[in-house]
Amino acid sequence: MADMEWEHARDLFEQAVRGSGPQMLWRVVEACGATAEAAFWMRRAAASESEPGGISVDPDVLRIGTSRPGSAFHQDFTIAVGSDDPARAVAALTAAEPRLMCVFEDGSELSPEEAEDVWDDDRPPYSPSYVTVDTEVPCVRMDCKGGVFPQMARTALRVVADELRKAGVQRARLFSPDCSNE
């Protein structure tokens, strides 16, 4: 799309999200595909998942962008947790790990049994190839082969926040570490 068309689209998207809540922000990210506009809207959608006084979500978490000028757009699927209780954060991320494997590109989260059935299909929807927890940061990394999956990102944030609450972490910050040196 030409710059002028994106300006018009941004105006229309602004009208759509005004007063409509986070769901519309995530739909706009998805509608923008792998473009600079998706990166702009992803920041807003991610921040909309913050809970005042609870688990906050950094606008740059799961960011969409390029590693270097001219390279393809991709999404960083790393969620780090900043909290006063890193041991509980690691426990929460460890509990989130199998759940994150069962989150699909459309944002659905299936049980392991349901996911197995879907993975057996000839053309299953995309889910992470693997998920790993880094206990030193603490963070969780999902291998999504460089794809851009905003609905998967939204569900991943919700899974991590849910597991943090279950582990007794009421206040935390979700963010993606700076990957600019990759």
PDB file of C-alpha atoms in Angstrom:
ATOM      1  CA  MET A   1       0.000   0.000   0.000  1.00  0.00           C
ATOM      2  CA  ALA A   2       1.167   3.534  -0.709  1.00  0.00           C
ATOM      3  CA  ASP A   3       1.933   5.863   2.212  1.00  0.00           C
ATOM      4  CA  MET A   4      -1.195   7.908   1.549  1.00  0.00           C
ATOM      5  CA  GLU A   5      -3.349   4.774   1.633  1.00  0.00           C
ATOM      6  CA  TRP A   6      -1.771   3.735   4.956  1.00  0.00           C
ATOM      7  CA  GLU A   7      -2.529   7.190   6.378  1.00  0.00           C
ATOM      8  CA  HIS A   8      -6.174   6.746   5.390  1.00  0.00           C
ATOM      9  CA  ALA A   9      -6.183   3.196   6.770  1.00  0.00           C
ATOM     10  CA  ARG A  10      -4.672   4.410  10.048  1.00  0.00           C
ATOM     11  CA  ASP A  11      -7.450   7.002  10.348  1.00  0.00           C
ATOM     12  CA  LEU A  12     -10.061   4.295   9.784  1.00  0.00           C
ATOM     13  CA  PHE A  13      -8.358   1.986  12.269  1.00  0.00           C
ATOM     14  CA  GLU A  14      -8.297   4.818  14.840  1.00  0.00           C
ATOM     15  CA  GLN A  15     -12.040   5.238  14.410  1.00  0.00           C
ATOM     16  CA  ALA A  16     -12.561   1.497  14.812  1.00  0.00           C
ATOM     17  CA  VAL A  17     -10.545   1.185  18.030  1.00  0.00           C
ATOM     18  CA  ARG A  18     -11.928   4.329  19.680  1.00  0.00           C
ATOM     19  CA  GLY A  19     -13.982   3.072  22.605  1.00  0.00           C
ATOM     20  CA  SER A  20     -14.007  -0.550  21.438  1.00  0.00           C
ATOM     21  CA  GLY A  21     -11.414  -2.123  23.744  1.00  0.00           C
ATOM     22  CA  PRO A  22      -8.412  -4.407  23.262  1.00  0.00           C
ATOM     23  CA  GLN A  23     -10.116  -6.931  20.968  1.00  0.00           C
ATOM     24  CA  MET A  24     -10.295  -4.396  18.133  1.00  0.00           C
ATOM     25  CA  LEU A  25      -6.644  -3.378  18.633  1.00  0.00           C
ATOM     26  CA  TRP A  26      -5.576  -6.998  18.167  1.00  0.00           C
ATOM     27  CA  ARG A  27      -7.758  -7.317  15.058  1.00  0.00           C
ATOM     28  CA  VAL A  28      -6.120  -4.214  13.587  1.00  0.00           C
ATOM     29  CA  VAL A  29      -2.652  -5.704  14.188  1.00  0.00           C
ATOM     30  CA  GLU A  30      -3.771  -8.808  12.358  1.00  0.00           C
ATOM     31  CA  ALA A  31      -5.266  -6.770   9.497  1.00  0.00           C
ATOM     32  CA  CYS A  32      -1.970  -4.945   8.974  1.00  0.00           C
ATOM     33  CA  GLY A  33      -0.083  -8.184   8.363  1.00  0.00           C
ATOM     34  CA  ALA A  34       3.705  -8.057   8.371  1.00  0.00           C
ATOM     35  CA  THR A  35       4.134  -4.306   7.853  1.00  0.00           C
ATOM     36  CA  ALA A  36       5.453  -1.314   9.758  1.00  0.00           C
ATOM     37  CA  GLU A  37       1.807  -0.501  10.524  1.00  0.00           C
ATOM     38  CA  ALA A  38       1.471  -3.859  12.309  1.00  0.00           C
ATOM     39  CA  ALA A  39       4.432  -2.899  14.512  1.00  0.00           C
ATOM     40  CA  PHE A  40       2.751   0.401  15.429  1.00  0.00           C
ATOM     41  CA  TRP A  41      -0.541  -1.287  16.339  1.00  0.00           C
ATOM     42  CA  MET A  42       1.177  -4.191  18.117  1.00  0.00           C
ATOM     43  CA  ARG A  43       2.663  -1.750  20.634  1.00  0.00           C
ATOM     44  CA  ARG A  44      -0.791  -0.398  21.426  1.00  0.00           C
ATOM     45  CA  ALA A  45      -2.424  -3.823  21.583  1.00  0.00           C
ATOM     46  CA  ALA A  46       0.271  -5.252  23.870  1.00  0.00           C
ATOM     47  CA  ALA A  47       0.007  -2.313  26.280  1.00  0.00           C
ATOM     48  CA  SER A  48      -3.780  -2.793  26.404  1.00  0.00           C
ATOM     49  CA  GLU A  49      -3.203  -6.115  28.202  1.00  0.00           C
ATOM     50  CA  SER A  50      -1.761  -4.330  31.267  1.00  0.00           C
ATOM     51  CA  GLU A  51      -3.613  -4.546  34.563  1.00  0.00           C
ATOM     52  CA  PRO A  52      -3.231  -1.340  36.608  1.00  0.00           C
ATOM     53  CA  GLY A  53      -1.418  -2.183  39.836  1.00  0.00           C
ATOM     54  CA  GLY A  54      -0.915  -5.789  38.715  1.00  0.00           C
ATOM     55  CA  ILE A  55       0.781  -7.399  35.752  1.00  0.00           C
ATOM     56  CA  SER A  56       1.922  -4.727  33.322  1.00  0.00           C
ATOM     57  CA  VAL A  57       2.748  -5.392  29.692  1.00  0.00           C
ATOM     58  CA  ASP A  58       5.494  -3.395  28.029  1.00  0.00           C
ATOM     59  CA  PRO A  59       4.475  -1.985  24.619  1.00  0.00           C
ATOM     60  CA  ASP A  60       7.550  -3.579  23.019  1.00  0.00           C
ATOM     61  CA  VAL A  61       6.814  -7.123  24.207  1.00  0.00           C
ATOM     62  CA  LEU A  62       6.507  -9.608  21.329  1.00  0.00           C
ATOM     63  CA  ARG A  63       7.419  -6.786  18.969  1.00  0.00           C
ATOM     64  CA  ILE A  64       7.033  -6.949  15.228  1.00  0.00           C
ATOM     65  CA  GLY A  65       9.894  -5.567  13.186  1.00  0.00           C
ATOM     66  CA  THR A  66      13.017  -6.294  11.211  1.00  0.00           C
ATOM     67  CA  SER A  67      16.460  -7.255  12.467  1.00  0.00           C
ATOM     68  CA  ARG A  68      18.084  -4.942   9.957  1.00  0.00           C
ATOM     69  CA  PRO A  69      16.928  -2.632   7.164  1.00  0.00           C
ATOM     70  CA  GLY A  70      15.616  -4.511   4.156  1.00  0.00           C
ATOM     71  CA  SER A  71      15.054  -7.795   5.987  1.00  0.00           C
ATOM     72  CA  ALA A  72      11.655  -9.443   6.298  1.00  0.00           C
ATOM     73  CA  PHE A  73       9.261  -8.610   9.120  1.00  0.00           C
ATOM     74  CA  HIS A  74       9.153 -11.082  11.972  1.00  0.00           C
ATOM     75  CA  GLN A  75       7.830 -11.204  15.511  1.00  0.00           C
ATOM     76  CA  ASP A  76       9.975 -11.660  18.610  1.00  0.00           C
ATOM     77  CA  PHE A  77       8.361 -14.450  20.630  1.00  0.00           C
ATOM     78  CA  THR A  78      10.233 -13.916  23.905  1.00  0.00           C
ATOM     79  CA  ILE A  79       8.406 -12.945  27.092  1.00  0.00           C
ATOM     80  CA  ALA A  80      10.582 -11.983  30.060  1.00  0.00           C
ATOM     81  CA  VAL A  81       9.191 -11.411  33.535  1.00  0.00           C
ATOM     82  CA  GLY A  82      10.414  -8.693  35.841  1.00  0.00           C
ATOM     83  CA  SER A  83       9.193  -9.282  39.394  1.00  0.00           C
ATOM     84  CA  ASP A  84      10.285  -9.191  43.019  1.00  0.00           C
ATOM     85  CA  ASP A  85      10.053 -12.992  43.142  1.00  0.00           C
ATOM     86  CA  PRO A  86      12.095 -14.522  40.288  1.00  0.00           C
ATOM     87  CA  ALA A  87      11.681 -18.063  41.664  1.00  0.00           C
ATOM     88  CA  ARG A  88       7.893 -17.831  41.411  1.00  0.00           C
ATOM     89  CA  ALA A  89       8.223 -16.220  37.982  1.00  0.00           C
ATOM     90  CA  VAL A  90      10.312 -19.201  36.799  1.00  0.00           C
ATOM     91  CA  ALA A  91       7.746 -21.603  38.293  1.00  0.00           C
ATOM     92  CA  ALA A  92       4.986 -19.751  36.429  1.00  0.00           C
ATOM     93  CA  LEU A  93       6.880 -19.823  33.134  1.00  0.00           C
ATOM     94  CA  THR A  94       7.606 -23.522  33.594  1.00  0.00           C
ATOM     95  CA  ALA A  95       3.875 -24.128  34.104  1.00  0.00           C
ATOM     96  CA  ALA A  96       3.122 -21.976  31.031  1.00  0.00           C
ATOM     97  CA  GLU A  97       5.550 -23.903  28.791  1.00  0.00           C
ATOM     98  CA  PRO A  98       3.258 -26.837  27.857  1.00  0.00           C
ATOM     99  CA  ARG A  99       0.278 -24.510  27.513  1.00  0.00           C
ATOM    100  CA  LEU A 100       2.193 -22.257  25.098  1.00  0.00           C
ATOM    101  CA  MET A 101       2.965 -25.250  22.876  1.00  0.00           C
ATOM    102  CA  CYS A 102      -0.805 -25.615  22.420  1.00  0.00           C
ATOM    103  CA  VAL A 103      -1.467 -21.992  21.364  1.00  0.00           C
ATOM    104  CA  PHE A 104      -2.224 -21.661  17.663  1.00  0.00           C
ATOM    105  CA  GLU A 105      -1.866 -18.857  15.140  1.00  0.00           C
ATOM    106  CA  ASP A 106      -5.544 -17.896  15.493  1.00  0.00           C
ATOM    107  CA  GLY A 107      -5.053 -17.402  19.247  1.00  0.00           C
ATOM    108  CA  SER A 108      -6.851 -20.560  20.304  1.00  0.00           C
ATOM    109  CA  GLU A 109      -5.418 -22.538  23.203  1.00  0.00           C
ATOM    110  CA  LEU A 110      -6.199 -26.235  23.093  1.00  0.00           C
ATOM    111  CA  SER A 111      -5.711 -28.956  25.640  1.00  0.00           C
ATOM    112  CA  PRO A 112      -2.720 -31.228  24.906  1.00  0.00           C
ATOM    113  CA  GLU A 113      -5.125 -33.954  23.734  1.00  0.00           C
ATOM    114  CA  GLU A 114      -6.996 -31.583  21.405  1.00  0.00           C
ATOM    115  CA  ALA A 115      -3.695 -30.210  20.091  1.00  0.00           C
ATOM    116  CA  GLU A 116      -2.468 -33.737  19.308  1.00  0.00           C
ATOM    117  CA  ASP A 117      -5.578 -34.315  17.197  1.00  0.00           C
ATOM    118  CA  VAL A 118      -5.013 -31.046  15.324  1.00  0.00           C
ATOM    119  CA  TRP A 119      -1.301 -31.747  14.785  1.00  0.00           C
ATOM    120  CA  ASP A 120      -2.272 -35.087  13.205  1.00  0.00           C
ATOM    121  CA  ASP A 121      -4.224 -33.267  10.461  1.00  0.00           C
ATOM    122  CA  ASP A 122      -2.674 -32.941   7.008  1.00  0.00           C
ATOM    123  CA  ARG A 123      -2.444 -29.154   7.287  1.00  0.00           C
ATOM    124  CA  PRO A 124      -2.635 -28.164  10.949  1.00  0.00           C
ATOM    125  CA  PRO A 125      -2.743 -24.485  11.937  1.00  0.00           C
ATOM    126  CA  TYR A 126       0.598 -23.153  13.129  1.00  0.00           C
ATOM    127  CA  SER A 127       1.776 -23.450  16.739  1.00  0.00           C
ATOM    128  CA  PRO A 128       5.284 -22.968  18.187  1.00  0.00           C
ATOM    129  CA  SER A 129       7.854 -25.584  17.140  1.00  0.00           C
ATOM    130  CA  TYR A 130       9.208 -25.571  20.665  1.00  0.00           C
ATOM    131  CA  VAL A 131       9.031 -23.525  23.854  1.00  0.00           C
ATOM    132  CA  THR A 132      11.853 -23.137  26.336  1.00  0.00           C
ATOM    133  CA  VAL A 133      12.245 -21.411  29.692  1.00  0.00           C
ATOM    134  CA  ASP A 134      15.403 -19.502  30.582  1.00  0.00           C
ATOM    135  CA  THR A 135      15.614 -19.598  34.377  1.00  0.00           C
ATOM    136  CA  GLU A 136      18.297 -16.911  34.626  1.00  0.00           C
ATOM    137  CA  VAL A 137      16.372 -14.056  33.011  1.00  0.00           C
ATOM    138  CA  PRO A 138      13.493 -15.388  33.696  1.00  0.00           C
ATOM    139  CA  CYS A 139      11.856 -15.645  30.300  1.00  0.00           C
ATOM    140  CA  VAL A 140      10.117 -18.004  27.918  1.00  0.00           C
ATOM    141  CA  ARG A 141      11.042 -18.286  24.234  1.00  0.00           C
ATOM    142  CA  MET A 142       8.727 -19.676  21.594  1.00  0.00           C
ATOM    143  CA  ASP A 143      10.118 -20.779  18.244  1.00  0.00           C
ATOM    144  CA  CYS A 144       7.637 -19.492  15.687  1.00  0.00           C
ATOM    145  CA  LYS A 145       9.980 -19.646  12.677  1.00  0.00           C
ATOM    146  CA  GLY A 146      10.028 -15.877  12.219  1.00  0.00           C
ATOM    147  CA  GLY A 147       6.289 -15.635  11.618  1.00  0.00           C
ATOM    148  CA  VAL A 148       3.994 -12.780  12.613  1.00  0.00           C
ATOM    149  CA  PHE A 149       1.088 -14.114  14.679  1.00  0.00           C
ATOM    150  CA  PRO A 150      -0.630 -11.352  16.693  1.00  0.00           C
ATOM    151  CA  GLN A 151      -3.468 -13.529  18.000  1.00  0.00           C
ATOM    152  CA  MET A 152      -0.961 -16.144  19.180  1.00  0.00           C
ATOM    153  CA  ALA A 153       0.970 -13.337  20.886  1.00  0.00           C
ATOM    154  CA  ARG A 154      -2.145 -12.117  22.681  1.00  0.00           C
ATOM    155  CA  THR A 155      -2.956 -15.576  24.000  1.00  0.00           C
ATOM    156  CA  ALA A 156       0.677 -16.141  25.012  1.00  0.00           C
ATOM    157  CA  LEU A 157       0.586 -12.968  27.115  1.00  0.00           C
ATOM    158  CA  ARG A 158      -2.629 -14.102  28.753  1.00  0.00           C
ATOM    159  CA  VAL A 159      -1.253 -17.591  29.475  1.00  0.00           C
ATOM    160  CA  VAL A 160       1.868 -16.153  31.115  1.00  0.00           C
ATOM    161  CA  ALA A 161      -0.172 -13.665  33.178  1.00  0.00           C
ATOM    162  CA  ASP A 162      -2.544 -16.451  34.241  1.00  0.00           C
ATOM    163  CA  GLU A 163       0.313 -18.703  35.360  1.00  0.00           C
ATOM    164  CA  LEU A 164       1.981 -15.812  37.206  1.00  0.00           C
ATOM    165  CA  ARG A 165      -1.214 -15.214  39.200  1.00  0.00           C
ATOM    166  CA  LYS A 166      -1.540 -18.953  39.917  1.00  0.00           C
ATOM    167  CA  ALA A 167       2.057 -18.934  41.221  1.00  0.00           C
ATOM    168  CA  GLY A 168       1.229 -16.060  43.562  1.00  0.00           C
ATOM    169  CA  VAL A 169       2.872 -13.272  41.567  1.00  0.00           C
ATOM    170  CA  GLN A 170       0.464 -10.353  41.638  1.00  0.00           C
ATOM    171  CA  ARG A 171       2.782  -7.621  40.344  1.00  0.00           C
ATOM    172  CA  ALA A 172       5.131  -8.143  37.414  1.00  0.00           C
ATOM    173  CA  ARG A 173       6.256  -6.603  34.161  1.00  0.00           C
ATOM    174  CA  LEU A 174       6.139  -8.602  30.920  1.00  0.00           C
ATOM    175  CA  PHE A 175       8.644  -7.479  28.311  1.00  0.00           C
ATOM    176  CA  SER A 176      10.913  -8.739  25.534  1.00  0.00           C
ATOM    177  CA  PRO A 177      14.638  -8.285  26.132  1.00  0.00           C
ATOM    178  CA  ASP A 178      16.459  -6.108  23.622  1.00  0.00           C
ATOM    179  CA  CYS A 179      17.338  -8.298  20.664  1.00  0.00           C
ATOM    180  CA  SER A 180      18.935  -5.543  18.598  1.00  0.00           C
ATOM    181  CA  ASN A 181      22.349  -7.217  18.737  1.00  0.00           C
ATOM    182  CA  GLU A 182      21.147 -10.433  17.049  1.00  0.00           C
TER     183      GLU A 182
END
